[in-house]
Amino acid sequence: MTTFPGDRSFAEGCDAADPLASFRERFARDDPSLIYLDGNSLGMLPLATAERIAEVVRGEWGAGLVRSWEHWIDLPRHAGDLLGSHLLGAAPGQVLVCDSTTVNLYKLARAALDARPGRTVIVTDDDNFPTDRYVLAGVAAERGADLRLIHTDMDTGVTAGAVRDAVDGATALVSLSHVAYRSGALADMAQITRIVQDAGALTLWDLCHSVGSVPVELDACGADLAVGCTYKYLNAGPGAPAFLYVAAGLAGSLRQPVQGWFGQRDQFGMGPAYDPAPGIGRFLTGTPDIAGTAAVEEGVRLLAEAGIGRLRDKGMRLTDYLIALADDWLAPLGCVLASPRDAARRGSHVCLRHPEAWRIGRALIRAGVIGDYRTPDRLRLGPAPITTAFADVWDALDTTRQIVESKAYQDFRPEPARVT
Ligand SMILES: Cc1ncc(COP(=O)(O)O)c(C=O)c1O
């Protein structure tokens, strides 16, 4: 276990030596005193993105009007290739920026199931993100297939051994999150992909919490399919379009279920019947969100400039530091680590368990520290490496210590009862 000195000057020293420190200044910081540890939910606004969106709106839309479609039409592929080459380990022609993660998941899961006729099982884990479980259950129901759930420890995540036990000759598709949304546990993509493919099934990875926080090597792992969002570590903004990846060798043999005109071979031929485009293009559906896709490009450029290797390194050090301070200050007050302790086994966020996590989260927001709450009793803290200083982590943990010690969270009502 890594140990760190407890005084704030240590964090200040880390910030002074941080090669990525200056990137913080390239984001909107209207309240410089705010400590933001929720970049894994909604990333901060890059200043370059605000400028680019203004240009898209005023210049490309306002002045260019419909003429701008000449270059807008290729934006989902351009943004996809940029994202693929810098952050997904994907050669050109395999990634599109389009639709939402949920919709992309549906398109790819349905296509994958149909590509394995005679196989009737989709596998996921019972702690996968809700939209993944719901979509996969819906796809299974539509096609008369079964959804098999791997029981997963919510703090340590899904293991290769559990996947091996869950797949067999009936399995068509295994769909898992690369980094677990609650604990941050990082799944072994290479090993799991091998296990699934050895069983004759396809893999579909949800990269929402890993893209931009950990290096992703889709081509090198031999992954089949992947989806992910862009509003977390990619900082593309609320509702910005998601992405999808289809391995080059697979695209031509899959038929996606949303047969929109943007996926048509000769889109402007306006022909009588759907005839899918030959490669990745067939996974487009309808008119793309241009301002949102432009924001994805800007977000990717910023992370590419920082370098995913350096971001990963800083993310591991920030979360190691957070855990060390939590061990020293918060464990004696009843906060228990609910994420993998080994940095190599987690993404860039950490969960702490406490029966009053919800109220502690409210009290933190009042004190100017934005984290997150996740059921059933988790305080989720995500120090996104490009926007977070080591001193932010020290300040956030110090504030948490004061709130838990003084029970200041009792100023807030308990978590409202959920509708059952
Ligand atoms: C792992 C995971 N998948 C999917 C989503 C959400 O998908 P969508 O953008 O379609 O709402 C999230 C949102 O936080 C997520 O964490």
Short mmCIF file of N, CA and C in Angstrom, two decimals, residues 237-357:
data_model
loop_
_atom_site.label_atom_id
_atom_site.label_comp_id
_atom_site.label_asym_id
_atom_site.label_seq_id
_atom_site.Cartn_x
_atom_site.Cartn_y
_atom_site.Cartn_z
N GLY A 237 -19.89 17.54 -22.88
CA GLY A 237 -21.10 18.25 -22.46
C GLY A 237 -22.33 17.38 -22.35
N PRO A 238 -23.32 17.88 -21.60
CA PRO A 238 -24.53 17.08 -21.31
C PRO A 238 -25.25 16.66 -22.59
N GLY A 239 -25.48 15.39 -22.72
CA GLY A 239 -26.21 14.89 -23.89
C GLY A 239 -25.41 14.86 -25.17
N ALA A 240 -24.11 15.11 -25.10
CA ALA A 240 -23.28 15.03 -26.32
C ALA A 240 -23.36 13.61 -26.88
N PRO A 241 -23.24 13.46 -28.19
CA PRO A 241 -23.41 12.12 -28.76
C PRO A 241 -22.38 11.13 -28.25
N ALA A 242 -22.79 9.89 -28.23
CA ALA A 242 -21.93 8.80 -27.77
C ALA A 242 -21.10 8.27 -28.93
N PHE A 243 -20.44 7.13 -28.74
CA PHE A 243 -19.70 6.52 -29.85
C PHE A 243 -19.98 5.03 -29.87
N LEU A 244 -19.67 4.45 -31.01
CA LEU A 244 -19.72 2.99 -31.12
C LEU A 244 -18.50 2.53 -31.90
N TYR A 245 -18.07 1.32 -31.61
CA TYR A 245 -16.94 0.68 -32.30
C TYR A 245 -17.41 -0.67 -32.82
N VAL A 246 -17.11 -0.93 -34.07
CA VAL A 246 -17.35 -2.26 -34.64
C VAL A 246 -16.05 -2.69 -35.32
N ALA A 247 -15.50 -3.81 -34.92
CA ALA A 247 -14.23 -4.28 -35.50
C ALA A 247 -14.37 -4.42 -37.01
N ALA A 248 -13.32 -4.02 -37.71
CA ALA A 248 -13.39 -3.93 -39.18
C ALA A 248 -13.91 -5.21 -39.84
N GLY A 249 -13.43 -6.34 -39.36
CA GLY A 249 -13.81 -7.59 -39.99
C GLY A 249 -15.26 -7.98 -39.78
N LEU A 250 -15.92 -7.28 -38.89
CA LEU A 250 -17.26 -7.68 -38.48
C LEU A 250 -18.35 -6.82 -39.11
N ALA A 251 -17.98 -5.55 -39.39
CA ALA A 251 -19.01 -4.57 -39.75
C ALA A 251 -19.90 -5.04 -40.90
N GLY A 252 -19.29 -5.59 -41.95
CA GLY A 252 -20.06 -5.96 -43.14
C GLY A 252 -21.04 -7.09 -42.90
N SER A 253 -20.80 -7.88 -41.84
CA SER A 253 -21.67 -9.04 -41.62
C SER A 253 -22.77 -8.75 -40.59
N LEU A 254 -22.76 -7.58 -40.00
CA LEU A 254 -23.80 -7.26 -39.00
C LEU A 254 -24.88 -6.40 -39.63
N ARG A 255 -26.08 -6.63 -39.17
CA ARG A 255 -27.21 -5.82 -39.65
C ARG A 255 -27.80 -5.13 -38.44
N GLN A 256 -27.71 -3.81 -38.42
CA GLN A 256 -28.23 -3.13 -37.23
C GLN A 256 -29.73 -2.89 -37.38
N PRO A 257 -30.44 -2.83 -36.26
CA PRO A 257 -31.91 -2.85 -36.34
C PRO A 257 -32.56 -1.50 -36.65
N VAL A 258 -31.84 -0.39 -36.45
CA VAL A 258 -32.47 0.92 -36.71
C VAL A 258 -32.08 1.34 -38.13
N GLN A 259 -32.90 0.98 -39.08
CA GLN A 259 -32.56 1.14 -40.50
C GLN A 259 -32.84 2.56 -40.98
N GLY A 260 -32.00 3.49 -40.53
CA GLY A 260 -32.22 4.89 -40.89
C GLY A 260 -31.51 5.26 -42.19
N TRP A 261 -31.86 6.41 -42.72
CA TRP A 261 -31.30 6.81 -44.02
C TRP A 261 -29.83 7.18 -43.95
N PHE A 262 -29.31 7.54 -42.75
CA PHE A 262 -27.88 7.84 -42.66
C PHE A 262 -27.01 6.58 -42.77
N GLY A 263 -27.64 5.42 -42.59
CA GLY A 263 -26.89 4.17 -42.73
C GLY A 263 -27.04 3.56 -44.11
N GLN A 264 -27.72 4.27 -44.99
CA GLN A 264 -28.01 3.76 -46.33
C GLN A 264 -26.77 3.90 -47.24
N ARG A 265 -26.55 2.91 -48.08
CA ARG A 265 -25.41 2.92 -49.00
C ARG A 265 -25.40 4.21 -49.84
N ASP A 266 -26.50 4.49 -50.52
CA ASP A 266 -26.58 5.71 -51.35
C ASP A 266 -27.65 6.60 -50.70
N GLN A 267 -27.20 7.35 -49.68
CA GLN A 267 -28.17 8.07 -48.85
C GLN A 267 -29.06 9.00 -49.66
N PHE A 268 -28.46 9.76 -50.59
CA PHE A 268 -29.25 10.76 -51.30
C PHE A 268 -29.87 10.24 -52.60
N GLY A 269 -29.69 8.94 -52.84
CA GLY A 269 -30.42 8.31 -53.94
C GLY A 269 -31.90 8.16 -53.59
N MET A 270 -32.22 8.26 -52.30
CA MET A 270 -33.61 8.20 -51.83
C MET A 270 -34.34 6.96 -52.36
N GLY A 271 -33.62 5.85 -52.45
CA GLY A 271 -34.16 4.64 -53.05
C GLY A 271 -35.32 4.03 -52.28
N PRO A 272 -35.99 3.06 -52.90
CA PRO A 272 -37.21 2.49 -52.31
C PRO A 272 -36.95 1.59 -51.10
N ALA A 273 -35.77 0.97 -51.02
CA ALA A 273 -35.55 -0.02 -49.96
C ALA A 273 -34.23 0.24 -49.24
N TYR A 274 -34.17 -0.21 -48.02
CA TYR A 274 -32.95 -0.05 -47.22
C TYR A 274 -31.85 -0.98 -47.74
N ASP A 275 -30.70 -0.37 -48.01
CA ASP A 275 -29.54 -1.14 -48.48
C ASP A 275 -28.35 -0.60 -47.69
N PRO A 276 -27.91 -1.34 -46.66
CA PRO A 276 -26.93 -0.77 -45.73
C PRO A 276 -25.59 -0.44 -46.38
N ALA A 277 -24.99 0.66 -45.91
CA ALA A 277 -23.65 1.05 -46.35
C ALA A 277 -22.68 -0.09 -46.05
N PRO A 278 -21.58 -0.19 -46.82
CA PRO A 278 -20.74 -1.38 -46.71
C PRO A 278 -20.00 -1.54 -45.37
N GLY A 279 -19.52 -0.48 -44.77
CA GLY A 279 -18.69 -0.64 -43.57
C GLY A 279 -19.36 -0.08 -42.33
N ILE A 280 -18.57 0.66 -41.56
CA ILE A 280 -19.05 1.20 -40.29
C ILE A 280 -20.25 2.14 -40.50
N GLY A 281 -20.35 2.75 -41.69
CA GLY A 281 -21.41 3.72 -41.96
C GLY A 281 -22.80 3.18 -41.72
N ARG A 282 -22.98 1.87 -41.84
CA ARG A 282 -24.32 1.30 -41.66
C ARG A 282 -24.83 1.41 -40.22
N PHE A 283 -23.93 1.78 -39.32
CA PHE A 283 -24.38 1.89 -37.92
C PHE A 283 -24.86 3.29 -37.56
N LEU A 284 -24.83 4.20 -38.56
CA LEU A 284 -25.48 5.50 -38.36
C LEU A 284 -26.99 5.29 -38.47
N THR A 285 -27.73 6.25 -37.94
CA THR A 285 -29.19 6.13 -38.01
C THR A 285 -29.78 7.35 -38.71
N GLY A 286 -29.98 8.43 -37.91
CA GLY A 286 -30.56 9.65 -38.47
C GLY A 286 -29.58 10.82 -38.37
N THR A 287 -30.08 12.02 -38.61
CA THR A 287 -29.26 13.23 -38.65
C THR A 287 -28.45 13.41 -37.36
N PRO A 288 -27.14 13.52 -37.47
CA PRO A 288 -26.32 13.62 -36.26
C PRO A 288 -26.39 15.00 -35.60
N ASP A 289 -26.05 15.04 -34.32
CA ASP A 289 -25.98 16.28 -33.55
C ASP A 289 -24.62 16.93 -33.85
N ILE A 290 -24.63 17.99 -34.66
CA ILE A 290 -23.37 18.55 -35.14
C ILE A 290 -22.62 19.31 -34.05
N ALA A 291 -23.32 20.16 -33.29
CA ALA A 291 -22.63 20.91 -32.24
C ALA A 291 -22.04 19.94 -31.21
N GLY A 292 -22.82 18.91 -30.88
CA GLY A 292 -22.34 17.92 -29.90
C GLY A 292 -21.14 17.15 -30.42
N THR A 293 -21.17 16.80 -31.69
CA THR A 293 -20.05 16.03 -32.26
C THR A 293 -18.80 16.91 -32.33
N ALA A 294 -18.99 18.19 -32.63
CA ALA A 294 -17.84 19.11 -32.62
C ALA A 294 -17.25 19.19 -31.22
N ALA A 295 -18.10 19.16 -30.21
CA ALA A 295 -17.61 19.19 -28.82
C ALA A 295 -16.81 17.93 -28.49
N VAL A 296 -17.23 16.80 -29.07
CA VAL A 296 -16.47 15.56 -28.85
C VAL A 296 -15.06 15.72 -29.44
N GLU A 297 -14.98 16.29 -30.64
CA GLU A 297 -13.66 16.48 -31.26
C GLU A 297 -12.76 17.33 -30.36
N GLU A 298 -13.32 18.42 -29.85
CA GLU A 298 -12.50 19.31 -29.00
C GLU A 298 -12.04 18.57 -27.74
N GLY A 299 -12.97 17.83 -27.13
CA GLY A 299 -12.62 17.09 -25.92
C GLY A 299 -11.52 16.08 -26.18
N VAL A 300 -11.63 15.37 -27.29
CA VAL A 300 -10.62 14.37 -27.63
C VAL A 300 -9.27 15.05 -27.88
N ARG A 301 -9.29 16.19 -28.59
CA ARG A 301 -8.02 16.88 -28.90
C ARG A 301 -7.30 17.26 -27.62
N LEU A 302 -8.07 17.74 -26.65
CA LEU A 302 -7.45 18.16 -25.38
C LEU A 302 -6.81 16.97 -24.66
N LEU A 303 -7.53 15.87 -24.60
CA LEU A 303 -6.98 14.68 -23.93
C LEU A 303 -5.79 14.13 -24.71
N ALA A 304 -5.88 14.21 -26.04
CA ALA A 304 -4.77 13.71 -26.87
C ALA A 304 -3.51 14.54 -26.60
N GLU A 305 -3.70 15.82 -26.43
CA GLU A 305 -2.56 16.69 -26.15
C GLU A 305 -1.94 16.34 -24.78
N ALA A 306 -2.82 16.06 -23.82
CA ALA A 306 -2.31 15.67 -22.49
C ALA A 306 -1.65 14.29 -22.55
N GLY A 307 -2.20 13.41 -23.37
CA GLY A 307 -1.63 12.06 -23.53
C GLY A 307 -2.28 11.09 -22.55
N ILE A 308 -2.84 10.01 -23.09
CA ILE A 308 -3.57 9.08 -22.22
C ILE A 308 -2.63 8.39 -21.22
N GLY A 309 -1.37 8.22 -21.58
CA GLY A 309 -0.42 7.61 -20.64
C GLY A 309 -0.23 8.49 -19.41
N ARG A 310 -0.05 9.80 -19.66
CA ARG A 310 0.14 10.71 -18.53
C ARG A 310 -1.15 10.87 -17.72
N LEU A 311 -2.29 10.86 -18.42
CA LEU A 311 -3.58 10.96 -17.70
C LEU A 311 -3.79 9.74 -16.81
N ARG A 312 -3.47 8.56 -17.33
CA ARG A 312 -3.62 7.34 -16.55
C ARG A 312 -2.71 7.38 -15.32
N ASP A 313 -1.48 7.80 -15.55
CA ASP A 313 -0.52 7.86 -14.45
C ASP A 313 -1.03 8.80 -13.35
N LYS A 314 -1.50 9.98 -13.77
CA LYS A 314 -1.99 10.93 -12.77
C LYS A 314 -3.27 10.41 -12.10
N GLY A 315 -4.14 9.76 -12.90
CA GLY A 315 -5.38 9.22 -12.33
C GLY A 315 -5.08 8.18 -11.25
N MET A 316 -4.07 7.35 -11.47
CA MET A 316 -3.72 6.34 -10.47
C MET A 316 -3.17 7.01 -9.22
N ARG A 317 -2.35 8.04 -9.42
CA ARG A 317 -1.74 8.71 -8.26
C ARG A 317 -2.79 9.50 -7.48
N LEU A 318 -3.71 10.16 -8.20
CA LEU A 318 -4.76 10.90 -7.49
C LEU A 318 -5.64 9.97 -6.65
N THR A 319 -6.02 8.85 -7.25
CA THR A 319 -6.91 7.94 -6.51
C THR A 319 -6.15 7.19 -5.41
N ASP A 320 -4.87 6.88 -5.63
CA ASP A 320 -4.05 6.30 -4.54
C ASP A 320 -4.00 7.27 -3.36
N TYR A 321 -3.79 8.53 -3.69
CA TYR A 321 -3.69 9.58 -2.66
C TYR A 321 -5.02 9.70 -1.91
N LEU A 322 -6.11 9.72 -2.68
CA LEU A 322 -7.44 9.82 -2.08
C LEU A 322 -7.67 8.66 -1.10
N ILE A 323 -7.31 7.45 -1.54
CA ILE A 323 -7.52 6.27 -0.70
C ILE A 323 -6.65 6.34 0.56
N ALA A 324 -5.41 6.80 0.39
CA ALA A 324 -4.51 6.88 1.55
C ALA A 324 -5.06 7.87 2.59
N LEU A 325 -5.55 9.02 2.14
CA LEU A 325 -6.12 9.99 3.09
C LEU A 325 -7.40 9.43 3.71
N ALA A 326 -8.20 8.73 2.89
CA ALA A 326 -9.44 8.13 3.44
C ALA A 326 -9.10 7.08 4.50
N ASP A 327 -8.05 6.30 4.25
CA ASP A 327 -7.63 5.29 5.24
C ASP A 327 -7.28 5.97 6.56
N ASP A 328 -6.50 7.07 6.44
CA ASP A 328 -6.02 7.72 7.67
C ASP A 328 -7.11 8.49 8.39
N TRP A 329 -7.90 9.21 7.64
CA TRP A 329 -8.84 10.16 8.27
C TRP A 329 -10.27 9.64 8.38
N LEU A 330 -10.71 8.88 7.38
CA LEU A 330 -12.14 8.55 7.33
C LEU A 330 -12.45 7.13 7.81
N ALA A 331 -11.50 6.21 7.63
CA ALA A 331 -11.77 4.83 8.08
C ALA A 331 -12.08 4.81 9.59
N PRO A 332 -11.33 5.57 10.42
CA PRO A 332 -11.68 5.57 11.85
C PRO A 332 -13.07 6.16 12.13
N LEU A 333 -13.62 6.88 11.15
CA LEU A 333 -14.96 7.47 11.34
C LEU A 333 -16.06 6.63 10.68
N GLY A 334 -15.69 5.43 10.21
CA GLY A 334 -16.71 4.52 9.69
C GLY A 334 -16.85 4.49 8.17
N CYS A 335 -15.94 5.14 7.44
CA CYS A 335 -15.98 5.07 5.97
C CYS A 335 -15.11 3.91 5.50
N VAL A 336 -15.68 3.05 4.67
CA VAL A 336 -14.96 1.86 4.22
C VAL A 336 -14.71 1.97 2.71
N LEU A 337 -13.51 1.65 2.28
CA LEU A 337 -13.20 1.67 0.85
C LEU A 337 -14.08 0.64 0.13
N ALA A 338 -14.74 1.07 -0.95
CA ALA A 338 -15.61 0.17 -1.70
C ALA A 338 -15.18 0.13 -3.17
N SER A 339 -13.88 0.16 -3.39
CA SER A 339 -13.27 0.10 -4.73
C SER A 339 -12.01 -0.75 -4.60
N PRO A 340 -11.51 -1.28 -5.73
CA PRO A 340 -10.25 -2.04 -5.65
C PRO A 340 -9.12 -1.17 -5.08
N ARG A 341 -8.31 -1.76 -4.20
CA ARG A 341 -7.22 -1.00 -3.59
C ARG A 341 -6.03 -0.87 -4.55
N ASP A 342 -5.90 -1.83 -5.44
CA ASP A 342 -4.79 -1.83 -6.40
C ASP A 342 -5.13 -0.89 -7.57
N ALA A 343 -4.31 0.15 -7.74
CA ALA A 343 -4.60 1.16 -8.77
C ALA A 343 -4.72 0.55 -10.16
N ALA A 344 -3.97 -0.51 -10.40
CA ALA A 344 -4.01 -1.14 -11.73
C ALA A 344 -5.36 -1.81 -11.98
N ARG A 345 -6.15 -1.99 -10.94
CA ARG A 345 -7.43 -2.69 -11.07
C ARG A 345 -8.64 -1.75 -11.00
N ARG A 346 -8.37 -0.42 -11.07
CA ARG A 346 -9.51 0.49 -11.06
C ARG A 346 -9.30 1.63 -12.05
N GLY A 347 -10.40 2.30 -12.39
CA GLY A 347 -10.34 3.47 -13.25
C GLY A 347 -9.98 4.69 -12.44
N SER A 348 -10.60 5.84 -12.78
CA SER A 348 -10.20 7.08 -12.10
C SER A 348 -11.21 7.55 -11.07
N HIS A 349 -12.07 6.68 -10.59
CA HIS A 349 -12.94 7.10 -9.49
C HIS A 349 -12.94 6.05 -8.37
N VAL A 350 -13.38 6.51 -7.21
CA VAL A 350 -13.29 5.68 -6.00
C VAL A 350 -14.61 5.83 -5.23
N CYS A 351 -15.06 4.73 -4.64
CA CYS A 351 -16.25 4.80 -3.77
C CYS A 351 -15.87 4.54 -2.32
N LEU A 352 -16.51 5.28 -1.43
CA LEU A 352 -16.39 5.05 0.00
C LEU A 352 -17.77 4.69 0.52
N ARG A 353 -17.81 3.67 1.38
CA ARG A 353 -19.10 3.22 1.91
C ARG A 353 -19.32 3.82 3.29
N HIS A 354 -20.51 4.37 3.52
CA HIS A 354 -20.86 4.89 4.85
C HIS A 354 -22.39 4.89 4.90
N PRO A 355 -22.99 4.49 6.04
CA PRO A 355 -24.46 4.45 6.10
C PRO A 355 -25.10 5.81 5.81
N GLU A 356 -24.36 6.88 6.03
CA GLU A 356 -24.91 8.23 5.79
C GLU A 356 -24.34 8.85 4.52
N ALA A 357 -23.93 8.02 3.59
CA ALA A 357 -23.27 8.55 2.38
C ALA A 357 -24.12 9.61 1.68
#
